[in-house]
Coordinates of C-alpha atoms and ligand atoms in Angstrom, one line a residue:
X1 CA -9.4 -18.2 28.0
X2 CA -8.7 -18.5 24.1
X3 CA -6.8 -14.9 22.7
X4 CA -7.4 -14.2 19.4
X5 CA -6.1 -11.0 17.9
X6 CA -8.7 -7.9 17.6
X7 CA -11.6 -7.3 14.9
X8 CA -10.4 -6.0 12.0
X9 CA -6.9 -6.6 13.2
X10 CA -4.2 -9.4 11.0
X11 CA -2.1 -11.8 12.5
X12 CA 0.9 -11.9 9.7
X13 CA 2.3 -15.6 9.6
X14 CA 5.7 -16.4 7.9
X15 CA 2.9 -17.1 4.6
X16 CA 1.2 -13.8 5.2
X17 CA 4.6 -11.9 5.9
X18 CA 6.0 -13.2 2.3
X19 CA 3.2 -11.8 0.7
X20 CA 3.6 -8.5 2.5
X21 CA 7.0 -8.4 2.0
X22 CA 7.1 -8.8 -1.8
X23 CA 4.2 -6.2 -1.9
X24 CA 6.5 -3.8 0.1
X25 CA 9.3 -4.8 -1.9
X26 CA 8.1 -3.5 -5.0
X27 CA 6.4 -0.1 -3.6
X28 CA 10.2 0.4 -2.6
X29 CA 12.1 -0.5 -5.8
X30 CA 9.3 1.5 -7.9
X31 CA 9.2 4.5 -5.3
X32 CA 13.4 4.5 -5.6
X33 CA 13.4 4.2 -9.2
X34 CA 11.3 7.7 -9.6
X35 CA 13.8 9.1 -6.9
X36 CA 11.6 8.9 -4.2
X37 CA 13.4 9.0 -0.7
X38 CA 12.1 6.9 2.1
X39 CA 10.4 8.8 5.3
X40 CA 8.4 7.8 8.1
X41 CA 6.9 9.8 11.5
X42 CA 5.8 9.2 14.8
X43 CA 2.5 6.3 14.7
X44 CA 0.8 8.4 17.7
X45 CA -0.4 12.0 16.4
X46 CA -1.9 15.2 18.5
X47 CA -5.5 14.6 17.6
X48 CA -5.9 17.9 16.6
X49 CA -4.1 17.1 13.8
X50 CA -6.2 15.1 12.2
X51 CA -9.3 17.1 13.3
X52 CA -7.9 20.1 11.5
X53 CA -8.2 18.6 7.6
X54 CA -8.5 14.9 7.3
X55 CA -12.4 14.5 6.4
X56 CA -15.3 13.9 8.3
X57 CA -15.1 9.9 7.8
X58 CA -11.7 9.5 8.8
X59 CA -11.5 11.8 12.0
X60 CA -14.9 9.4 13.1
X61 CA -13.1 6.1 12.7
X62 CA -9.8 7.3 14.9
X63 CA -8.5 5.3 17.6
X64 CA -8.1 8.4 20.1
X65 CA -7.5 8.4 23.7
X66 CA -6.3 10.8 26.2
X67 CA -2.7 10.0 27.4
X68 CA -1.6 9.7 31.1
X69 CA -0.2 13.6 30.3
X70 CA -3.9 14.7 29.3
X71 CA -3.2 14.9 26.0
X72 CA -5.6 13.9 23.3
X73 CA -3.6 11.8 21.1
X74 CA -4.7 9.8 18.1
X75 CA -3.1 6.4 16.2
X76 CA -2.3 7.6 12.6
X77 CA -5.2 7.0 10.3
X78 CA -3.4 8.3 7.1
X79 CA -0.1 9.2 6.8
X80 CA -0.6 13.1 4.6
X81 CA -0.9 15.5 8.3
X82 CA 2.1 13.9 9.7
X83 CA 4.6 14.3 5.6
X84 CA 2.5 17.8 5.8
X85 CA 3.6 18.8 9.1
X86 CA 6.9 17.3 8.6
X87 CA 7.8 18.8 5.3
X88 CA 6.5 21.9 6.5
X89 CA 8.8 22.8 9.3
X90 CA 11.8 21.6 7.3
X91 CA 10.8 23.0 4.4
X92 CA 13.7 25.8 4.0
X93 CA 16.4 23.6 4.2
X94 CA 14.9 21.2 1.4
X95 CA 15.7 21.0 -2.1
X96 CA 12.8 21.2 -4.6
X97 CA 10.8 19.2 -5.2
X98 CA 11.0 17.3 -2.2
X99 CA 10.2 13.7 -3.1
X100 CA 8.7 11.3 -0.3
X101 CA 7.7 8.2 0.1
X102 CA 6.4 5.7 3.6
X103 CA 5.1 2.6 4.1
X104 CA 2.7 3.0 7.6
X105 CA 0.8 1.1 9.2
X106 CA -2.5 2.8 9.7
X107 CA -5.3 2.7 11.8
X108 CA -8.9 3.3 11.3
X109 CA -12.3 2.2 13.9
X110 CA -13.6 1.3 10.4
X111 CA -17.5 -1.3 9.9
X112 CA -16.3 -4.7 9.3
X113 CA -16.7 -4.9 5.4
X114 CA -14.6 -6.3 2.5
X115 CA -11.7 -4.7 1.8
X116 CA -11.6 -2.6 5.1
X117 CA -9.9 -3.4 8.0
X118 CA -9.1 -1.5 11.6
X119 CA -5.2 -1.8 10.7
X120 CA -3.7 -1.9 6.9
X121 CA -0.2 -1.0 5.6
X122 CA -0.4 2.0 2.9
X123 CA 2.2 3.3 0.4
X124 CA 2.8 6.9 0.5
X125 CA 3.8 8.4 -1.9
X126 CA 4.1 12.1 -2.1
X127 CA 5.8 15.0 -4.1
X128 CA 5.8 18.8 -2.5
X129 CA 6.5 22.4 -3.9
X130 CA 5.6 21.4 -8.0
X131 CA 2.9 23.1 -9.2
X132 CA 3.2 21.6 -12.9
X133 CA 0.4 18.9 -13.7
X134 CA 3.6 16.8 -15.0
X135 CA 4.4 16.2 -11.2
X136 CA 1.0 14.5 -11.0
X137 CA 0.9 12.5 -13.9
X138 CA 4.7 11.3 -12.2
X139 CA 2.7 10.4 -8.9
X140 CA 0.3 8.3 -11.9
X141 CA 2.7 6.5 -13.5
X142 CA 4.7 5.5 -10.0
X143 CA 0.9 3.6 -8.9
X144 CA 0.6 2.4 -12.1
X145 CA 4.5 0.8 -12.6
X146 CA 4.0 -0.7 -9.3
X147 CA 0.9 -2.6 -10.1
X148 CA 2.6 -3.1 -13.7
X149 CA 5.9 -4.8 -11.9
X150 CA 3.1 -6.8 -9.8
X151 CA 1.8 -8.6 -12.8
X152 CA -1.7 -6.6 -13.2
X153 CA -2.9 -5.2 -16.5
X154 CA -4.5 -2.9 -18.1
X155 CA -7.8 -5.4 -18.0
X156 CA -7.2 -5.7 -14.6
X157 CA -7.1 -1.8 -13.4
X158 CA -8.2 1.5 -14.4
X159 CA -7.0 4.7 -13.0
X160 CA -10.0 7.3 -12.8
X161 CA -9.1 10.8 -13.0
X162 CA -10.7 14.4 -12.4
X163 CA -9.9 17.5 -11.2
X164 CA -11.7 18.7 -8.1
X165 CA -12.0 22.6 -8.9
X166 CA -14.0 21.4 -12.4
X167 CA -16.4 20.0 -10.0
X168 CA -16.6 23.2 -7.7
X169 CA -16.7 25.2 -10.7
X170 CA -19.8 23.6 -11.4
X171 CA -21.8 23.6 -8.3
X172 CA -21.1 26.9 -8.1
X173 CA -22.4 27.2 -11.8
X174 CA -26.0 25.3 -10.6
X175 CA -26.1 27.8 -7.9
X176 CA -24.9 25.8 -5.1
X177 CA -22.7 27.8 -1.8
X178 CA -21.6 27.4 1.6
X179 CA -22.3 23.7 3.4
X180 CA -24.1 23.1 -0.2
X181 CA -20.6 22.4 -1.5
X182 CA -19.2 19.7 0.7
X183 CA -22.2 17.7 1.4
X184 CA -22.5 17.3 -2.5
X185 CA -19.0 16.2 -2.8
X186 CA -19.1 13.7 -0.4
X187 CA -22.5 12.5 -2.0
X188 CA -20.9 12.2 -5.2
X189 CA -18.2 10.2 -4.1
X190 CA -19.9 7.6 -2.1
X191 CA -22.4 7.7 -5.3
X192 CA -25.4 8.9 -3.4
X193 CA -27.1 12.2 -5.7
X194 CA -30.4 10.0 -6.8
X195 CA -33.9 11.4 -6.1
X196 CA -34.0 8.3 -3.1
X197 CA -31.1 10.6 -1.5
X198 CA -33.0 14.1 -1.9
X199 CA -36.2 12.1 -0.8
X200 CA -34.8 10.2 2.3
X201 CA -30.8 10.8 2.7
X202 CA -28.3 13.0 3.1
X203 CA -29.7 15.5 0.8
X204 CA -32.6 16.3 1.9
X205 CA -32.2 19.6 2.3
X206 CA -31.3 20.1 -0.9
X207 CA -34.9 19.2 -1.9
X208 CA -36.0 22.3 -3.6
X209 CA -33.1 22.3 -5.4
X210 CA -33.8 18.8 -7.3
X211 CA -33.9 19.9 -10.9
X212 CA -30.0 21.3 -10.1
X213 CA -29.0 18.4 -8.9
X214 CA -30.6 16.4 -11.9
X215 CA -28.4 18.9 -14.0
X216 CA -25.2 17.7 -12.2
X217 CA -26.2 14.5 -12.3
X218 CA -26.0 14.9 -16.0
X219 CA -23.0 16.6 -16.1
X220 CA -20.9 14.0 -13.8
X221 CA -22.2 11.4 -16.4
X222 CA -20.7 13.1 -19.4
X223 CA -16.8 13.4 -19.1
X224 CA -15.9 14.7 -22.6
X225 CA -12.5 15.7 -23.5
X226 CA -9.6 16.5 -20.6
X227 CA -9.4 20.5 -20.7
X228 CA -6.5 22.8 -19.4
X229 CA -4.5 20.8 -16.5
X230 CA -5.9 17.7 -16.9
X231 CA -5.0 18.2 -20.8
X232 CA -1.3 18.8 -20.1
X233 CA -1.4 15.8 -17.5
X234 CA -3.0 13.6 -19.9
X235 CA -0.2 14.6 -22.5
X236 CA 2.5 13.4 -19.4
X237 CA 1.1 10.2 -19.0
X238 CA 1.3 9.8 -22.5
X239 CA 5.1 10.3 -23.1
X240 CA 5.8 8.2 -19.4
X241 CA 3.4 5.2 -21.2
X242 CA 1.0 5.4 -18.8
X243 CA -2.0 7.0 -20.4
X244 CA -3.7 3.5 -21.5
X245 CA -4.8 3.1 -17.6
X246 CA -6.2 6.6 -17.6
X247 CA -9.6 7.6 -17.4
X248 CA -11.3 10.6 -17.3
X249 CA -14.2 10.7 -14.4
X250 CA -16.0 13.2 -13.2
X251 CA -17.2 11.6 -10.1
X252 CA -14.1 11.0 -8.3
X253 CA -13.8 13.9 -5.8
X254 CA -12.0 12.3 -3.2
X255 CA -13.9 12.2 0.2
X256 CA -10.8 13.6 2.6
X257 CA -11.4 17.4 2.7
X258 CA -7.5 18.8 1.7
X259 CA -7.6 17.6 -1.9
X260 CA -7.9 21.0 -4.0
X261 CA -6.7 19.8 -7.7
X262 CA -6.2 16.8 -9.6
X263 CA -7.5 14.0 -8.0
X264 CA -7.4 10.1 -9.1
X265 CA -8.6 6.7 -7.4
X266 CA -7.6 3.1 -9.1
X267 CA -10.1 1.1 -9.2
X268 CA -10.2 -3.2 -10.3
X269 CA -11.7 -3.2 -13.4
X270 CA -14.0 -6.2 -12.8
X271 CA -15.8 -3.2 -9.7
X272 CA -16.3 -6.1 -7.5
X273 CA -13.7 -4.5 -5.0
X274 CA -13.1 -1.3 -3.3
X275 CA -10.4 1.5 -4.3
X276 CA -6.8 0.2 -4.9
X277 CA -4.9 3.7 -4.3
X278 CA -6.4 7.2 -4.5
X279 CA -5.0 10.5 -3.9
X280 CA -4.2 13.9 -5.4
X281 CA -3.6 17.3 -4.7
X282 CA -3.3 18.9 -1.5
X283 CA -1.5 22.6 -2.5
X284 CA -3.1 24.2 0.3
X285 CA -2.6 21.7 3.6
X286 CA 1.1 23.0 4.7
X287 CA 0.0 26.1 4.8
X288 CA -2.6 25.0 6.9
X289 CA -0.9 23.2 9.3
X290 CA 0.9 26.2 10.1
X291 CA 4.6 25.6 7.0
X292 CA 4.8 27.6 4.3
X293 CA 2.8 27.9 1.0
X294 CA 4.0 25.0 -0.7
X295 CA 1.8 22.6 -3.5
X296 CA 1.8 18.9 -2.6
X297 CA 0.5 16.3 -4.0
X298 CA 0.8 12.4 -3.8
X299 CA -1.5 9.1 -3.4
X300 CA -2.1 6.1 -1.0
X301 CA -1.9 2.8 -1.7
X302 CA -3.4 -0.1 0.8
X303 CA -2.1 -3.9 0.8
X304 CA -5.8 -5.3 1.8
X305 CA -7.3 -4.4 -1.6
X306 CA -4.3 -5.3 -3.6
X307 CA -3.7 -8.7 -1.8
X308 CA -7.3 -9.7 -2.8
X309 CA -6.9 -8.6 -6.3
X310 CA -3.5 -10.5 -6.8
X311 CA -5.1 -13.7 -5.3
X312 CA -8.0 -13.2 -7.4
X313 CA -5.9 -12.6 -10.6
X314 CA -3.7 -15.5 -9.4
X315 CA -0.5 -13.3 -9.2
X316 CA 1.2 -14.7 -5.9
X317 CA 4.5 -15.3 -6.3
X318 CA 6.4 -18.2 -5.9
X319 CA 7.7 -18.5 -2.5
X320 CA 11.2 -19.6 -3.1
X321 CA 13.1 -22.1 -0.9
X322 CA 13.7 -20.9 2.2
X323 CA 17.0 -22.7 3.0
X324 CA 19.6 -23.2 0.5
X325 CA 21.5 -25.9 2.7
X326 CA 20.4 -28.4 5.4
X327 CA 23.1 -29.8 6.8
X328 CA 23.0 -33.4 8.8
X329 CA 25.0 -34.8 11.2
X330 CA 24.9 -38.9 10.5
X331 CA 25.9 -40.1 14.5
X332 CA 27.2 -38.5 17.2
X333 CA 30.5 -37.6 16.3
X334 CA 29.3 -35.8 13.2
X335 CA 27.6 -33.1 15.4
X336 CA 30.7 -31.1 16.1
X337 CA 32.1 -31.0 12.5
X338 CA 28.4 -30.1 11.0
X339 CA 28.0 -27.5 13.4
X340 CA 31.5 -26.1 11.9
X341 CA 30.1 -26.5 8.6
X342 CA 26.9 -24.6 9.1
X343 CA 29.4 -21.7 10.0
X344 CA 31.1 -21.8 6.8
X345 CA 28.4 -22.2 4.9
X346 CA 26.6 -19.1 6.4
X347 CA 29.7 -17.4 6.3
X348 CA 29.6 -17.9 2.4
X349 CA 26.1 -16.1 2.2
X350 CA 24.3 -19.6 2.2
X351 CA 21.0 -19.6 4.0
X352 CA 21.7 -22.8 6.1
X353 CA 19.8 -24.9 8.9
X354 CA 20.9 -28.0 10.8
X355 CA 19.2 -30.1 13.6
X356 CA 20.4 -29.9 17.0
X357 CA 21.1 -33.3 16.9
X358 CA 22.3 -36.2 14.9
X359 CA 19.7 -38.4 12.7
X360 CA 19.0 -41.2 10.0
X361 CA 19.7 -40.4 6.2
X362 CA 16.2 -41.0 5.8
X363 CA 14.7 -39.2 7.9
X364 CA 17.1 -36.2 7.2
X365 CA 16.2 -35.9 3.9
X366 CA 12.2 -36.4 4.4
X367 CA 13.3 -33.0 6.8
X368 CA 15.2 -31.3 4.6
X369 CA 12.7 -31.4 1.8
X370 CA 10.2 -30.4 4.8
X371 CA 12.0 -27.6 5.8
X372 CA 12.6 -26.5 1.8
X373 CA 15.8 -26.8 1.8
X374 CA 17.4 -26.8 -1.9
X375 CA 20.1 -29.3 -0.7
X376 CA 21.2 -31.1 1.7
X377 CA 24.9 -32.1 3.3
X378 CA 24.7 -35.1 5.3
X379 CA 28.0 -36.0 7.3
X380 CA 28.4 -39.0 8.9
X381 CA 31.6 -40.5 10.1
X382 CA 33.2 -42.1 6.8
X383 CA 32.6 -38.4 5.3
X384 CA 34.4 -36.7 8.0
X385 CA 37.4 -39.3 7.8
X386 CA 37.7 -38.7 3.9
X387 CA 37.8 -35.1 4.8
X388 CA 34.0 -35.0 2.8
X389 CA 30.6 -34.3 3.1
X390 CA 28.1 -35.7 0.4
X391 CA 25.9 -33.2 -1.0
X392 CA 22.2 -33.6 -2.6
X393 CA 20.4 -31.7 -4.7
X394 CA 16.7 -31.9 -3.4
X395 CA 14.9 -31.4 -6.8
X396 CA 17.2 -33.5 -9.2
X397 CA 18.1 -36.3 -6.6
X398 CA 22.0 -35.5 -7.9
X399 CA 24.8 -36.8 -5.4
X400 CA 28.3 -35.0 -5.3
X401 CA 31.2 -35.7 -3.2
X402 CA 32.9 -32.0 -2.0
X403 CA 35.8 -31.1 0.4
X404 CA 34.6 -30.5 3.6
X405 CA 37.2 -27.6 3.9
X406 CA 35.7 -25.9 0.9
X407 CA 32.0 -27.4 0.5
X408 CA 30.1 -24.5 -0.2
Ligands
LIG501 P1 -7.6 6.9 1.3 O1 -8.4 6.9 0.0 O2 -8.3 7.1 2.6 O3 -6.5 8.0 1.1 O4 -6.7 5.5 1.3 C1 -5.9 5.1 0.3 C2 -6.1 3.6 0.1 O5 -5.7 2.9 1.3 C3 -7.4 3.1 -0.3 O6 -7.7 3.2 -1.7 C4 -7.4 1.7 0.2 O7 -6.7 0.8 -0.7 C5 -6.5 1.8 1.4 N1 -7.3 1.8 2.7 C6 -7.8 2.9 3.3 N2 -8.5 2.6 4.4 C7 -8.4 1.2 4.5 C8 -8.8 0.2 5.4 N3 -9.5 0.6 6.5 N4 -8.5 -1.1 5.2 C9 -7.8 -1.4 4.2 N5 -7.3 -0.6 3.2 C10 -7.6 0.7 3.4 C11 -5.6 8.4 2.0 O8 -5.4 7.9 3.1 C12 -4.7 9.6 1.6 N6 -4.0 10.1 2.8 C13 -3.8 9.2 0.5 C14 -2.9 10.3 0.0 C15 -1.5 10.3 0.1 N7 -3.2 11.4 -0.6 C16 -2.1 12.1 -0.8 N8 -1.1 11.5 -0.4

């Protein structure tokens, strides 16, 4: 039997991992920089939880089971519930505004498709109890400074921004109530409003109302100028210097069911892959979870999507050497000394590897150079009776003579 790892699940090698990691290590620098505070929470939820306000997509793609206590539980498919429900019971004691930010793993039963897997690691990032449109355009410029420190451009992304009670406003306008309402938002997020829809899809109850929907259809297509909130956030991204990557759009409604505000996805600007990072605002999901009435707001940000763009873009970074000294015992009696000098070496901060046991220059350097090493410290027996070790630079081919006392 041959084990490979799940559908839609990754195997990270050391390659993979680098890649992660330098991801992840800007989402934290950029995150800390706004004075963002790292969180996390449990990876198994009550599946009530999610039940209560994610959307309708998410809660049918969750890995649930029923625990050996009988308890329907569910693997964390977004990260929002659990900051909700955690910033909601410690709310009191929590000075304003409470600045989060996580890096989860998440889990979603999602189609095979590109750009969508059943596991993918999300940024989080998440401000609660400000109601001013400032402390969005904030939540902007952190998504956008991260993709910035990443090497991406302004030709490479755009943010796409809207404010979901504009678009309520105006089904209401057209005439539209009750299950109307969320059935159109989700059809104008996943794009689907055309007369094929009304004819044959989701909408087709909706039939006699075609003309309405032809008028929305309109509307969505005509953004005009930002108005009230989305004015003063506009004039926020300005003075942060993130308002070149800012688009007005009013067909991003955000398909999770909590978003009540602003709302904003990031999007390649080629369109040949799937959202980068969306998010919003959520001012009414605390309360709903059973904390206190406090605004929140905040956005997710996946590593599959961005991966493929920076590969695409070719913005991988370097991987630098992994070892900064490879140190080679030259015969037998050289083993014991080496082994002392890997010690010291370590002990100096040096990332340092030797061979378990003793070999040929040659061959020694063909490894160190194998192994990326940046130098290498070969020993052998006249060295260790001068008290040396001879020390070669891998890339220049230089050779020094240092004290084996104080080599470093
Ligand atoms: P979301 O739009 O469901 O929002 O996910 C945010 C981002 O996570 C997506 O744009 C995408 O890059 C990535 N993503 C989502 N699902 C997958 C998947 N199956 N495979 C690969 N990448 C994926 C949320 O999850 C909200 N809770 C974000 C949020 C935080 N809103 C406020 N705070």
């Amino acid at each position: 039997m041959k084990w490979q790892a799940l559908r839609g699940f990754r195997d990270f090698y050391p390659e993979e991992m680098a890649l992660r990691r330098y991801i992840e290590g800007v989402w934290h620098d950029t995150a800390r920089r706004a004075g963002f505070q790292e969180m996390d929470g449990p990876p198994l939820e009550p599946l009530e939880l999610y039940k209560v306000k994610s959307g309708d997509a998410i809660v049918a793609e969750l890995y649930a089971f029923c625990d050996k206590g009988g308890r329907d539980v569910a693997l964390r498919p977004e990260m929002t519930p659990t900051l909700a429900r955690m910033a909601g019971e410690k709310a009191a004691a929590l000075p304003r505004p409470i600045k989060w930010y996580a890096v989860p793993q998440l889990f979603r039963y999602e189609r095979q498709q590109r750009g969508r897997l059943r596991e993918h690691i999300q940024w989080n990032v998440d401000i609660m109890g400000a109601r001013e449109p400032a402390a969005d355009a904030e939540i902007v410029w952190v998504a956008v400074e991260a993709l910035r420190r990443l090497g991406l451009t302004e030709q490479d992304f755009v943010v796409r921004v809207n404010h979901r009670a504009l678009v309520e406003r105006k089904l209401s306008d057209l005439g539209f109530d009750g299950d109307d309402v969320p059935t159109l938002l989700v059809a104008i997020d996943k794009h689907k409003l055309d007369d094929k829809d009304i004819a044959e899809g989701d909408l087709t109850f909706l039939a006699h109302k075609k003309d309405e929907i032809a008028q929305l259809r309109g509307w969505l297509d005509e953004p005009g100028a930002p108005e009230g909130e989305l004015e003063e956030f506009f004039a926020a991204c300005e003075d942060l210097g993130c308002v070149s990557f800012a688009q007005l759009d009013r067909r991003i409604v955000r398909g999770l069911a909590y978003y009540s505000g602003i709302v904003f996805e990031i999007w390649d600007r080629k369109g040949k892959l799937r959202a980068i990072a969306g998010g919003g605002r959520y001012d009414h999901l605390i309360q709903k979870l059973g904390g206190p009435d406090l605004p929140a707001l905040g956005f997710g940000m996946g590593d599959v999507v961005l991966s493929e763009l920076l590969k695409d873009r070719g913005l991988l970074p370097d991987t630098p050497p992994r070892l900064d000294a490879y140190v080679v015992p030259i015969g037998d009696e050289a083993v014991g000394p080496a082994r002392r000098l890997v010690r010291s070496l370590r002990d100096a901060g040096l990332k340092t590897e030797a061979p378990y046991r003793p070999m040929k220059v040659g061959k020694a350097l063909k490894t160190a150079d194998a192994a990326g090493a940046r130098r290498a410290f070969l020993l052998g027996k006249e060295e260790i009776e001068q008290g040396k070790v001879k020390v070669k630079d891998l890339a220049t081919g230089d050779e020094t003579l240092q004290d084996l006392e104080s080599a470093v």
